[in-house]
Every structure is written in structure tokens, then in C-alpha cells.
mmCIF file of C-alpha atoms and ligand atoms in Angstrom:
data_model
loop_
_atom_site.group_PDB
_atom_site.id
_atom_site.type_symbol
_atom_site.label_atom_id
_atom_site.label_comp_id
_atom_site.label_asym_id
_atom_site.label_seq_id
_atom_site.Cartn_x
_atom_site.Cartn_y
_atom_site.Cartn_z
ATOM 1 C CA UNK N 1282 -5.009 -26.798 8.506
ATOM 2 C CA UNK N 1283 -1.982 -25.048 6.815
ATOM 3 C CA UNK N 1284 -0.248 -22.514 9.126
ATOM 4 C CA UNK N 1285 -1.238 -18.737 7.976
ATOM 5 C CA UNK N 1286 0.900 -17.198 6.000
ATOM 6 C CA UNK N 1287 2.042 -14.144 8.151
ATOM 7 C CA UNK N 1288 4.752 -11.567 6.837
ATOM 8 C CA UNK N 1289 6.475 -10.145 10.117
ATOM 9 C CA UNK N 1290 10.019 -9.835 9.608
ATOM 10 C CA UNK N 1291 12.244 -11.529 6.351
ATOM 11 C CA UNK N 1292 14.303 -13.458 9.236
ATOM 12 C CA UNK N 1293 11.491 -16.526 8.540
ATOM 13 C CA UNK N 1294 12.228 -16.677 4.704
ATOM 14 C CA UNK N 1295 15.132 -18.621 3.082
ATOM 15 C CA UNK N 1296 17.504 -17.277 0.607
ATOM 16 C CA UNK N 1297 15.747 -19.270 -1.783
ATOM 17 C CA UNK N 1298 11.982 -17.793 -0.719
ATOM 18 C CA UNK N 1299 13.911 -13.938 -1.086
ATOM 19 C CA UNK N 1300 15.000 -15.073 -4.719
ATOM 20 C CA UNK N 1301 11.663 -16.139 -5.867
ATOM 21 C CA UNK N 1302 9.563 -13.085 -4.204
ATOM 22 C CA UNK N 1303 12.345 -11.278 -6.188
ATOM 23 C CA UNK N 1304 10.788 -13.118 -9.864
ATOM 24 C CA UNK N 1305 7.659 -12.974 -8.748
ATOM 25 C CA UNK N 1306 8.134 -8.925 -8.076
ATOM 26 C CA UNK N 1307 9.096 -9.153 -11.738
ATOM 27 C CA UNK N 1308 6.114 -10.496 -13.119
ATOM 28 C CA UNK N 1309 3.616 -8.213 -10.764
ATOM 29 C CA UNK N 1310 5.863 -5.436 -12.409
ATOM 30 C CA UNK N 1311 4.945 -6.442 -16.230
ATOM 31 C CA UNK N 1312 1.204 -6.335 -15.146
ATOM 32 C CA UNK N 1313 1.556 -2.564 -14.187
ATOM 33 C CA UNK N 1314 3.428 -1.713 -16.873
ATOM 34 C CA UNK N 1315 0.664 -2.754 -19.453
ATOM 35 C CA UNK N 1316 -2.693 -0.504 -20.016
ATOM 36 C CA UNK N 1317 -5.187 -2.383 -17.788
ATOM 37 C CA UNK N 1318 -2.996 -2.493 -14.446
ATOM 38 C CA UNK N 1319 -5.191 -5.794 -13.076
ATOM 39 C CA UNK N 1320 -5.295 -9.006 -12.637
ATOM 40 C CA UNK N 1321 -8.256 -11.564 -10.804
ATOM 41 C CA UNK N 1322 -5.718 -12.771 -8.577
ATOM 42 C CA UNK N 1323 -7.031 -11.920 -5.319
ATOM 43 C CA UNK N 1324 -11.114 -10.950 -6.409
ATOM 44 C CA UNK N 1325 -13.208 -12.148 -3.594
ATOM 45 C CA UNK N 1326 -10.852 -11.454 -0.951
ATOM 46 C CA UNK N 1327 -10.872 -8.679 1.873
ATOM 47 C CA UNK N 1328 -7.879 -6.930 3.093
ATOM 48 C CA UNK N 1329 -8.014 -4.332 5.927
ATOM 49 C CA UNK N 1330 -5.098 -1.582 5.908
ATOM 50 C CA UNK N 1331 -5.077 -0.595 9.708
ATOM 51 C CA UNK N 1332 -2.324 1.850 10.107
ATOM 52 C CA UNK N 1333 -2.361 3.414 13.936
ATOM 53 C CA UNK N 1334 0.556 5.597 12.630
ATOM 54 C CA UNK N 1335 0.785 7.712 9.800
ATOM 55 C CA UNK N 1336 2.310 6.660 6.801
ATOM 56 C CA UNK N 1337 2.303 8.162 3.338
ATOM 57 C CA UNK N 1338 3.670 5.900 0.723
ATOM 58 C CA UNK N 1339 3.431 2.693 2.305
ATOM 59 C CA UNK N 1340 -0.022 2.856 2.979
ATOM 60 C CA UNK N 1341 -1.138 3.924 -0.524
ATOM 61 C CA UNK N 1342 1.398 1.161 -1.845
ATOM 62 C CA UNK N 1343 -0.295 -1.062 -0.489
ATOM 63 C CA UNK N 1344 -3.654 -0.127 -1.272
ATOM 64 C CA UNK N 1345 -2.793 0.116 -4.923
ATOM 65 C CA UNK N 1346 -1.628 -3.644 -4.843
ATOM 66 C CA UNK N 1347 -4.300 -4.972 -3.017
ATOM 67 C CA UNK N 1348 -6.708 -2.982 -6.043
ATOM 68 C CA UNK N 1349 -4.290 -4.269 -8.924
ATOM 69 C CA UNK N 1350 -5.127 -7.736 -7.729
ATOM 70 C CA UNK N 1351 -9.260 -7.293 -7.152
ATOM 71 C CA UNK N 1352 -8.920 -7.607 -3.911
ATOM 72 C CA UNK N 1353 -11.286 -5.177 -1.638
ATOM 73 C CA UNK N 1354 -9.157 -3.232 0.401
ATOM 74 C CA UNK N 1355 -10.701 -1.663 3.677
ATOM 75 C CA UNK N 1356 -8.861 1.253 5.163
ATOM 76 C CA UNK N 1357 -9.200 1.203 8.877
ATOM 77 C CA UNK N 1358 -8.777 5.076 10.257
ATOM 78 C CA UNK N 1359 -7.234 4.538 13.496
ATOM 79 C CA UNK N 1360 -7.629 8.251 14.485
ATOM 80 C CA UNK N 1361 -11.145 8.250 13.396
ATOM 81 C CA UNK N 1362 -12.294 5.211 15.134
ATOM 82 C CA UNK N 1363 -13.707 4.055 18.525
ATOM 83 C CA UNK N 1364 -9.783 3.525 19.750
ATOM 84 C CA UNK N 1365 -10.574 7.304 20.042
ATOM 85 C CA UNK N 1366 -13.505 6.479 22.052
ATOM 86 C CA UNK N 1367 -11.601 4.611 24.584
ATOM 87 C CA UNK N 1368 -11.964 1.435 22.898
ATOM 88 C CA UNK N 1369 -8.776 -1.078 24.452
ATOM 89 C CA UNK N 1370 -6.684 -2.297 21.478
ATOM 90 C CA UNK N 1371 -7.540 -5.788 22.235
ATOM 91 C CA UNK N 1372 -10.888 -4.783 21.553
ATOM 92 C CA UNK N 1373 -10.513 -3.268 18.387
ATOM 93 C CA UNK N 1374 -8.915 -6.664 17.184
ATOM 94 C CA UNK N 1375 -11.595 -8.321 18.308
ATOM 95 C CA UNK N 1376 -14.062 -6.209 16.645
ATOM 96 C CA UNK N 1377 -11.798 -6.621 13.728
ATOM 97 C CA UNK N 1378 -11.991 -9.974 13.809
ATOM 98 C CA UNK N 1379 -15.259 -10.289 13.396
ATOM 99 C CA UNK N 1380 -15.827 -8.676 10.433
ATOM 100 C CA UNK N 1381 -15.085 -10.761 7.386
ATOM 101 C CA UNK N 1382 -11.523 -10.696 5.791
ATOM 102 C CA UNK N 1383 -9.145 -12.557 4.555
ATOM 103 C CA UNK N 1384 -5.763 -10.068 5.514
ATOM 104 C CA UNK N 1385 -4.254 -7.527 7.196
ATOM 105 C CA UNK N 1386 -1.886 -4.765 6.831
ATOM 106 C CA UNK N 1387 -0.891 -3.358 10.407
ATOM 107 C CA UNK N 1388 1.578 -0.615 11.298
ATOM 108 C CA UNK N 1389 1.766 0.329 14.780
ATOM 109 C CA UNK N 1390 4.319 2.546 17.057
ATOM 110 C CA UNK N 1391 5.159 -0.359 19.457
ATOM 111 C CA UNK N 1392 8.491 -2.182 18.404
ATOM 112 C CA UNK N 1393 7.052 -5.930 18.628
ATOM 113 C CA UNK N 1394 3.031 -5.064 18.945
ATOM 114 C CA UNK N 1395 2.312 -6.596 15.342
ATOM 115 C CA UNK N 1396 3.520 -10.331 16.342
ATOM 116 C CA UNK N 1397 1.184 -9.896 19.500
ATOM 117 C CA UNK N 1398 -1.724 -8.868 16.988
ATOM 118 C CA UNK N 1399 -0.500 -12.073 14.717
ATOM 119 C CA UNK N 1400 -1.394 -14.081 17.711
ATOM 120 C CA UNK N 1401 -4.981 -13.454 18.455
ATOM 121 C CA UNK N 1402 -6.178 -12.687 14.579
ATOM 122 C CA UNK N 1403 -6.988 -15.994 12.715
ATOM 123 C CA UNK N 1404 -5.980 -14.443 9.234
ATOM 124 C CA UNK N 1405 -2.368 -13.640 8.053
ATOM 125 C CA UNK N 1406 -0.801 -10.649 8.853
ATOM 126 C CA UNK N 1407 1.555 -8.378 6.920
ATOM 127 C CA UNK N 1408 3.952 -6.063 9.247
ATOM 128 C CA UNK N 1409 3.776 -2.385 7.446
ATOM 129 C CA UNK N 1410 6.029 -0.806 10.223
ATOM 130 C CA UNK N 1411 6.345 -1.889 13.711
ATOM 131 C CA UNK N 1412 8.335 0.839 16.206
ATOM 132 C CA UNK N 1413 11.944 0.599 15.707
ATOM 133 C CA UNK N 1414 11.462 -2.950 15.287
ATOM 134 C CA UNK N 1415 11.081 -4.278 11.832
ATOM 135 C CA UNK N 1416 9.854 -3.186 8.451
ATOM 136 C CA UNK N 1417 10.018 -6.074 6.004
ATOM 137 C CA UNK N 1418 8.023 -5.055 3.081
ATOM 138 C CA UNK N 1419 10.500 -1.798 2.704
ATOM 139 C CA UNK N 1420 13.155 -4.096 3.495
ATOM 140 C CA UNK N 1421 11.974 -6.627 0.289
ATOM 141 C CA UNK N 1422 11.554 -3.573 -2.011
ATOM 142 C CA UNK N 1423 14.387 -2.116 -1.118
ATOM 143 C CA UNK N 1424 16.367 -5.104 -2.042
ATOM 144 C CA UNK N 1425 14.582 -5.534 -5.171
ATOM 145 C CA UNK N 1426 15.418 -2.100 -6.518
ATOM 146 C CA UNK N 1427 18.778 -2.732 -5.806
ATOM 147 C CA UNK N 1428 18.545 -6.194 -7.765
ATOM 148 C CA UNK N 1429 17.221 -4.312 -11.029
ATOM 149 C CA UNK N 1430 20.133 -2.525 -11.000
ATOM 150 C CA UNK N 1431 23.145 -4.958 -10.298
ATOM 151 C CA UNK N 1432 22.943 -8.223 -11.899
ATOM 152 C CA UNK N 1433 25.056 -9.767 -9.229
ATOM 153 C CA UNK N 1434 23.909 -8.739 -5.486
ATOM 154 C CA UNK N 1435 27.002 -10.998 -3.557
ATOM 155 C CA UNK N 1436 29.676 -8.880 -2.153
ATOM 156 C CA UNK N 1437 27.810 -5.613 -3.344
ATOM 157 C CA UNK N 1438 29.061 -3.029 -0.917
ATOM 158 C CA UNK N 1439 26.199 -1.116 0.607
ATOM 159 C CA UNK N 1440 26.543 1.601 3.213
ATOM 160 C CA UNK N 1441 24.119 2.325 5.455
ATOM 161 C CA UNK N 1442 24.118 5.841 6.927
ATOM 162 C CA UNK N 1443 22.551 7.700 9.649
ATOM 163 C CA UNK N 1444 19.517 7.477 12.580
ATOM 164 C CA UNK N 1445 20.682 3.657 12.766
ATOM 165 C CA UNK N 1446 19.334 3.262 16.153
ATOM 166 C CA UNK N 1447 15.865 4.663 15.866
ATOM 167 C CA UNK N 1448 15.317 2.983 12.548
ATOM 168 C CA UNK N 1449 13.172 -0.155 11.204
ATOM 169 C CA UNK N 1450 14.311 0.297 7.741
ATOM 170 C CA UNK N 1451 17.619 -0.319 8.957
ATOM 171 C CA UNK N 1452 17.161 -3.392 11.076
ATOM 172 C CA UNK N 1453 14.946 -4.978 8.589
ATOM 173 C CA UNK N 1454 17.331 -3.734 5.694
ATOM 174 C CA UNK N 1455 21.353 -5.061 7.642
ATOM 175 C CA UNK N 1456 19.626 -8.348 7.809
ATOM 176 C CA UNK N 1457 18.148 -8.814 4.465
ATOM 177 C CA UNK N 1458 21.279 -7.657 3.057
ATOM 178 C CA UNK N 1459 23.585 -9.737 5.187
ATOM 179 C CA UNK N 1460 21.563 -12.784 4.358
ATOM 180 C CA UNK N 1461 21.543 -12.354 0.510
ATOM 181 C CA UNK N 1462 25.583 -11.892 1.189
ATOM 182 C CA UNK N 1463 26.182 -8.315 0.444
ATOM 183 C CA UNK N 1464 28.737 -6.429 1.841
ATOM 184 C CA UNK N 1465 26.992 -4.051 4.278
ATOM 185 C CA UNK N 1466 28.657 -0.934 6.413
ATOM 186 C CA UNK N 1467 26.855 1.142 8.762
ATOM 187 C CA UNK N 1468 27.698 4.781 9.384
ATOM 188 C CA UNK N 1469 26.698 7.004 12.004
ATOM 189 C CA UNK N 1470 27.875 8.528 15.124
ATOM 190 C CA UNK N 1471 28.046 6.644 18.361
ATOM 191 C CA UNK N 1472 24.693 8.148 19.673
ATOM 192 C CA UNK N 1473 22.714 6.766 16.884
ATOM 193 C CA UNK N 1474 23.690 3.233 17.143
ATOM 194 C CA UNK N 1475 22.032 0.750 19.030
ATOM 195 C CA UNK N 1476 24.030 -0.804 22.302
ATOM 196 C CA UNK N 1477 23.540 -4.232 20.560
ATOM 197 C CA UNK N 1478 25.112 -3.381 16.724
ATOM 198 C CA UNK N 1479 27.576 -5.950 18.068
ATOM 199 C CA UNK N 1480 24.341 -8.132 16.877
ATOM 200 C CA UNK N 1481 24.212 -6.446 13.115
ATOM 201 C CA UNK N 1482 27.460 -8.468 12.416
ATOM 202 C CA UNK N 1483 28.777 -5.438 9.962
ATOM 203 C CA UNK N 1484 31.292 -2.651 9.103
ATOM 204 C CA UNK N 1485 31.185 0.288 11.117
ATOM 205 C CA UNK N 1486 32.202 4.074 10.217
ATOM 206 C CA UNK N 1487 31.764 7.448 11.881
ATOM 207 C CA UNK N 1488 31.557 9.494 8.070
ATOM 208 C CA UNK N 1489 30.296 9.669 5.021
ATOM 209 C CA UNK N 1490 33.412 10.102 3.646
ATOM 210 C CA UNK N 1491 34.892 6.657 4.699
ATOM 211 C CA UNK N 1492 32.044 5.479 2.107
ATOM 212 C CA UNK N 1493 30.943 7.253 -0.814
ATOM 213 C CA UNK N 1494 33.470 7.148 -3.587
ATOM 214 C CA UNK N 1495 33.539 3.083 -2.101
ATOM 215 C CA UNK N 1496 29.726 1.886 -2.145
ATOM 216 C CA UNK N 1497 27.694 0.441 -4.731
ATOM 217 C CA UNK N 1498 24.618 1.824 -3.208
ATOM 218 C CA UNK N 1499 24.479 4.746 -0.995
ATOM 219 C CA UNK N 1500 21.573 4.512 1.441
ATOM 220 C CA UNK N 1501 20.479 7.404 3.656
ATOM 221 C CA UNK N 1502 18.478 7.112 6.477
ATOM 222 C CA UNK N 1503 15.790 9.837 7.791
ATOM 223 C CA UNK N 1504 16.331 11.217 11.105
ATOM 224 C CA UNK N 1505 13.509 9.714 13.194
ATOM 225 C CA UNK N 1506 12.770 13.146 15.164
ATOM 226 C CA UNK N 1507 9.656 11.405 16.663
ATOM 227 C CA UNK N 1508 11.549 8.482 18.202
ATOM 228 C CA UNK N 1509 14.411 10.858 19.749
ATOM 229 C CA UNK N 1510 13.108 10.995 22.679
ATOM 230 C CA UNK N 1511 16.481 13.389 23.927
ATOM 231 C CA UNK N 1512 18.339 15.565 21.301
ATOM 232 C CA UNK N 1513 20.856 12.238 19.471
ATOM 233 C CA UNK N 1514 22.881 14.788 17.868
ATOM 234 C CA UNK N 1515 24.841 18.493 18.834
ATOM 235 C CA UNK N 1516 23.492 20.398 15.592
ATOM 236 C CA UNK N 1517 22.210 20.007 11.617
ATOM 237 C CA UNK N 1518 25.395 21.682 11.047
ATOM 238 C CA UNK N 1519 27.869 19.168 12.381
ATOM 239 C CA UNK N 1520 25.105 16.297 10.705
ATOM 240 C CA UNK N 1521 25.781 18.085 7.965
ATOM 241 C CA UNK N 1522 29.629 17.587 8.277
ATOM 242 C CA UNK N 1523 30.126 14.192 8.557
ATOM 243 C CA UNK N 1524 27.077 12.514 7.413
ATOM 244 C CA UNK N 1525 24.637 14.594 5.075
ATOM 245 C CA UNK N 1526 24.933 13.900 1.081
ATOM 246 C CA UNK N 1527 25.626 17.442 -0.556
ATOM 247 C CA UNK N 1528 26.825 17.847 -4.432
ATOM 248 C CA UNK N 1529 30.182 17.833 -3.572
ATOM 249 C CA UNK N 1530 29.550 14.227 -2.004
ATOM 250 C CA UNK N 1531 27.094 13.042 -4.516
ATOM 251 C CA UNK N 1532 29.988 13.659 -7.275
ATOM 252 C CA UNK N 1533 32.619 11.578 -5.561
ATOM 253 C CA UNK N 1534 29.861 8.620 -5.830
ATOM 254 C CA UNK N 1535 31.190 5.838 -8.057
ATOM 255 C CA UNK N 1536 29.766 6.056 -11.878
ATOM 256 C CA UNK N 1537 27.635 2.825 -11.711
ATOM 257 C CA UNK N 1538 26.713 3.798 -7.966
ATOM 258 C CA UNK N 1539 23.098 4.585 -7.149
ATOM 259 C CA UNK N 1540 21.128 6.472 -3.863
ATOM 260 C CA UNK N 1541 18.109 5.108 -1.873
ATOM 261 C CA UNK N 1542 16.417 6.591 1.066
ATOM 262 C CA UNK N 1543 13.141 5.079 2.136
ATOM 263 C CA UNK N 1544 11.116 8.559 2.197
ATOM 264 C CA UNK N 1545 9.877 11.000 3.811
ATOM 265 C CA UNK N 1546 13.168 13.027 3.481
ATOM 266 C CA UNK N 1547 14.314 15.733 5.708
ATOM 267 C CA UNK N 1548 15.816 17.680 3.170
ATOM 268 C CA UNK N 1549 19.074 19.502 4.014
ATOM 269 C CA UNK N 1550 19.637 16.885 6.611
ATOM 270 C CA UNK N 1551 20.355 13.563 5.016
ATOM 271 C CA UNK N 1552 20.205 14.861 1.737
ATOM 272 C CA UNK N 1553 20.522 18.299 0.368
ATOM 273 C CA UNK N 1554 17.955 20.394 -1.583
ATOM 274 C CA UNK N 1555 19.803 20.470 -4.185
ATOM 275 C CA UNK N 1556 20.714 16.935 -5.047
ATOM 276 C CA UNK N 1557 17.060 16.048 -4.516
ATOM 277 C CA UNK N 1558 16.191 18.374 -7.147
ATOM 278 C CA UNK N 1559 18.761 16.845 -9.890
ATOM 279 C CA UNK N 1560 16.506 13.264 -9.356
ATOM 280 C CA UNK N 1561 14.100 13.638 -12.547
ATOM 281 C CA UNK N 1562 17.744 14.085 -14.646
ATOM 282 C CA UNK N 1563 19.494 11.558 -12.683
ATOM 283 C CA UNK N 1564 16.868 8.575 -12.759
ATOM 284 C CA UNK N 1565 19.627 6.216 -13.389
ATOM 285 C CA UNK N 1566 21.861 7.400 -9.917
ATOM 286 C CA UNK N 1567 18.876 8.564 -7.424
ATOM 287 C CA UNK N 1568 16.466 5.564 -6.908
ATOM 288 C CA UNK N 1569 14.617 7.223 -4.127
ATOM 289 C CA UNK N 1570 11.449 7.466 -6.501
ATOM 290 C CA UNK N 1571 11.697 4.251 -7.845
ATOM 291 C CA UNK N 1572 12.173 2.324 -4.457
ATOM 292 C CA UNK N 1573 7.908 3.295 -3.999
ATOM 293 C CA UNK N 1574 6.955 2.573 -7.747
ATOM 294 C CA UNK N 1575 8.777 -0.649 -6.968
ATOM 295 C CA UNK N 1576 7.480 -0.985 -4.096
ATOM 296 C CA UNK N 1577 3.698 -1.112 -5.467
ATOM 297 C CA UNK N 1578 4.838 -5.018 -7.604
ATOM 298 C CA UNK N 1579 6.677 -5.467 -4.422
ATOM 299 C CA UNK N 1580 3.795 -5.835 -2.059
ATOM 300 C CA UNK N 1581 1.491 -7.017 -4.670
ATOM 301 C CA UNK N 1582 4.264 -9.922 -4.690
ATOM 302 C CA UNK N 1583 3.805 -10.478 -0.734
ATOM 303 C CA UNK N 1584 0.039 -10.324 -0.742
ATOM 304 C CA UNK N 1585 -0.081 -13.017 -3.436
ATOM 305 C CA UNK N 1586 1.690 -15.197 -1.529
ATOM 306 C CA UNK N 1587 0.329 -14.859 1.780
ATOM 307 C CA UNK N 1588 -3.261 -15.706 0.313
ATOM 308 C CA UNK N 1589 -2.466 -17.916 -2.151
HETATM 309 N N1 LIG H 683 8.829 5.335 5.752
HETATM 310 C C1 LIG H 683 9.799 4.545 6.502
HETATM 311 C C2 LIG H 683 9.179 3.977 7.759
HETATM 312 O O1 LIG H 683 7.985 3.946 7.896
HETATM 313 C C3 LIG H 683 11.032 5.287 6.760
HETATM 314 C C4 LIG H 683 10.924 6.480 7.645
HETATM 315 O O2 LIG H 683 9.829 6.870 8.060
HETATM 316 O O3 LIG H 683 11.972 7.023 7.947
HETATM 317 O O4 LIG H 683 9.902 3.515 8.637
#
């Protein structure tokens, strides 16, 4: 029997594998552009969407690619289910299990819980979030959204910038980046990066400044409140100082530049009111909206291939 197809990290796919999810993204992408947003690809199959953390956009993302291929698409409500009841987590899975289907979508809080879960179910297994572990399906559209953009993605010079060590997007994003041979540099303070950045094998800076009339894409982290677990950093107002994107920032950005953030945003923390409110006029510098419309031909992408 062929090994399932599991997506838990990008580290398992070649260059060559990123490339073609990339042209494959394209295609799903033509399909949602036309009238009728669906193809057969997937009818007959079963996907469960089991998210034991909250999640906005990635959960709906995915639910609107599983749909867009015919799949059925089961949402699982964690906080409404007999895990409330006292129900071990092993348990769920098993009860999981037993119900028919061919996929499924897991986020959970514990960094590393999802490849444990990719052990005891029998079907593949997409990561949607794990901890501060890995996130490889933001990582993937990310990257894409960046590719629509710039023809060329070697030597592209990304930075990186703040909650470095509480975030998945991050991890999941240095080493997709690094792989496809961009040009990546992390900035934060000290107290939010990990011990092991050693391990990241990039640039480091300490401000904004160092960065933004320098990168090709600008990408702001959110500050992961509920993973502090002690107060990372003195005040918003000296975040604001060396690390938060105001208009006076967002002008020195390079013309052909562009700004991601993976969402939710803190705004006036990582980004200010007032540059998220110039987005609808500035489609062609602020991506943040179209990283999650991307990210909808982006997952349908992944799910093709890990039933196909
Ligand atoms: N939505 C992303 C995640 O689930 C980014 C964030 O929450 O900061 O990790």
C-alpha cells in the first residue's frame, strides 16, 4: 500500500514538489475565478476540519476548498464535543477514526501533537496550526502570494519582523523561504527570539528600520499574547519604536515592495490603524487580504494532492 499522503511541515517536500504545488495553486485559482467555483475533483470523499483552537480564516479556507472540490467537509466542534465531557484525546481519535473519511484538517495548541495524531489515524493528515511548531499551509500560501508578485523568488530579500519566538508562521515561513533560496532577515528584539535561531540559518536585526526601505516583502508578525506566558516586551510604545509599521515607515518601503501579515492583526501594534485602512487603495503594496483569497486555491492545491 502507498504511504498516506500527510501534510505536516514543507521540510518533507523538494524544491521541485514546492514549484509544482505553486502551478497547481494556479490552476485551482482559474477555477474560482470563473462563475461556477467547482470542480468533481474530490466528490465522494469526506474531510473532517477538527480545530481544538480557534481559528478564523484558516478554518473557513479550508472549508471553502474542500466544497470547491465536492468533497463533504465535516466540521468537528472541539468545544462542543464530548472532549468537554471528559473524553481523553486519544479517545476522540479513536472515535474519529471510526467514522468514515478520507482526511483530516487538525489544529491543535501543542507544538508537535499533530505528528502524534498522524500516527494512530489511518488517513492523511493536513497540519492547520500546531503550537509554536509549524504551520505549513500558511507557510505554502504565503509563498505563493509572494510568487504572483515577483517573477523571480531567488535572492528576494524578505524580512521577517516581530513575535519570532512564539510564532508558527515564522518557523514554517524562514524555512520555506530559505529552501526556495530567498534572502530572509529576521527582526525582533532579543526576548522574542528563540534560544535556537542559531538553527534558522538567517540575518538578524533589532529594527524595522535596518529593513524597510531594503526588503522586497515586508512581513509582520502578530504578537502571540496567548503564548506569552510572561510580559516579552517593556511597552506598545517602545514596540511601537523600533518595530511597528506606521505611515512614515510604510512610505520609506521600496516602490515594487509589498506587506504580508498572516491575520488576525493587532492593530496599532504591528501595524497601524491607519495603514490598514489605505489597503482597499493600495491592493498592489498591502497583500494582507490577498494572502487568505490565495490561500482558498492554496489549500484546495494541498487537498488534491494528498487524496489524489
Ligand atoms: N493565523 C496564524 C496562525 O494561526 C497567525 C497568527 O495567529 O498570528 O498561526
Amino acid at each position: 500500500m502507498d504511504k498516506k499522503k500527510d501534510i505536516l511541515s514543507l521540510d518533507e517536500f523538494s524544491v521541485e514538489q514546492i514549484n509544482e504545488f505553486l502551478i497547481q495553486t494556479e490552476s485551482f485559482a482559474e477555477i474560482l475565478k470563473r462563475d461556477i467555483k467547482k470542480v468533481p475533483a474530490l466528490r465522494g470523499k469526506t474531510i473532517i476540519n477538527l480545530f481544538f483552537e480557534p481559528s478564523t480564516r484558516t478554518k473557513v479556507s479550508f472549508e471553502i476548498a474542500a466544497k470547491r472540490l465536492s468533497a463533504d467537509l465535516i466540521n468537528f466542534n472541539t468545544s462542543s464535543s464530548s472532549l468537554r465531557k471528559g473524553e481523553s484525546e486519544i479517545d476522540t481519535i479513536k472515535t474519529i477514526n471510526s467514522m468514515e473519511n478520507d482526511l483530516i484538517i487538525i489544529r491543535h495548541s501543542d507544538s508537535g501533537y499533530i505528528n502524534y495524531f498522524a500516527k494512530n489515524v489511518p488517513v492523511p493528515v493536513v497540519n492547520a496550526g500546531d503550537g509554536k511548531h509549524e504551520h505549513p499551509t500558511q507557510a505554502l500560501l504565503d509563498l505563493y502570494t509572494i510568487y504572483k508578485n515577483f517573477t523571480n523568488l531567488k535572492d528576494l530579500k524578505i524580512a521577517i519582523i516581530g513575535d519570532i519566538l512564539n510564532s508558527r508562521v515564522a518557523r514554517s515561513d524562514i524555512k520555506l523561504f530559505n529552501k526556495m533560496g530567498m534572502d530572509v532577515k529576521v527582526v525582533a528584539p532579543s526576548m522574542l527570539m528563540p534560544e535556537d535561531f542559531s538553527s534558522f540559518k538567517t540575518k538578524f536585526a533589532n529594527n524595522i528600520d535596518e529593513v524597510i526601505s531594503d526588503a522586497d516583502v515586508l512581513y509582520m508578525l502578530r504578537m502571540q499574547f496567548e503564548r506569552q506566558e510572561r510580559k516579552f516586551y517593556p511597552s506598545i510604545k517602545e514596540y511601537n519604536k523600533f518595530l511597528s509599521l506606521d505611515m512614515a515607515r510604510f512610505n520609506l518601503m521600496k516602490k515594487d515592495a509589498i506587506l504580508m501579515h498572516p491575520g488576525p492583526v493587532n492593530r496599532g501594534i504591528e501595524i497601524s490603524g491607519e495603514v490598514m485602512d489605505i489597503e482597499t487603495l493600495n491592493k498592489d503594496k498591502i497583500k494582507i487580504n490577498a494572502q487568505i483569497s490565495n490561500g482558498v486555491a492554496v489549500r484546495m492545491a494541498l487537498l488534491y494532492y494528498a487524496l489524489s
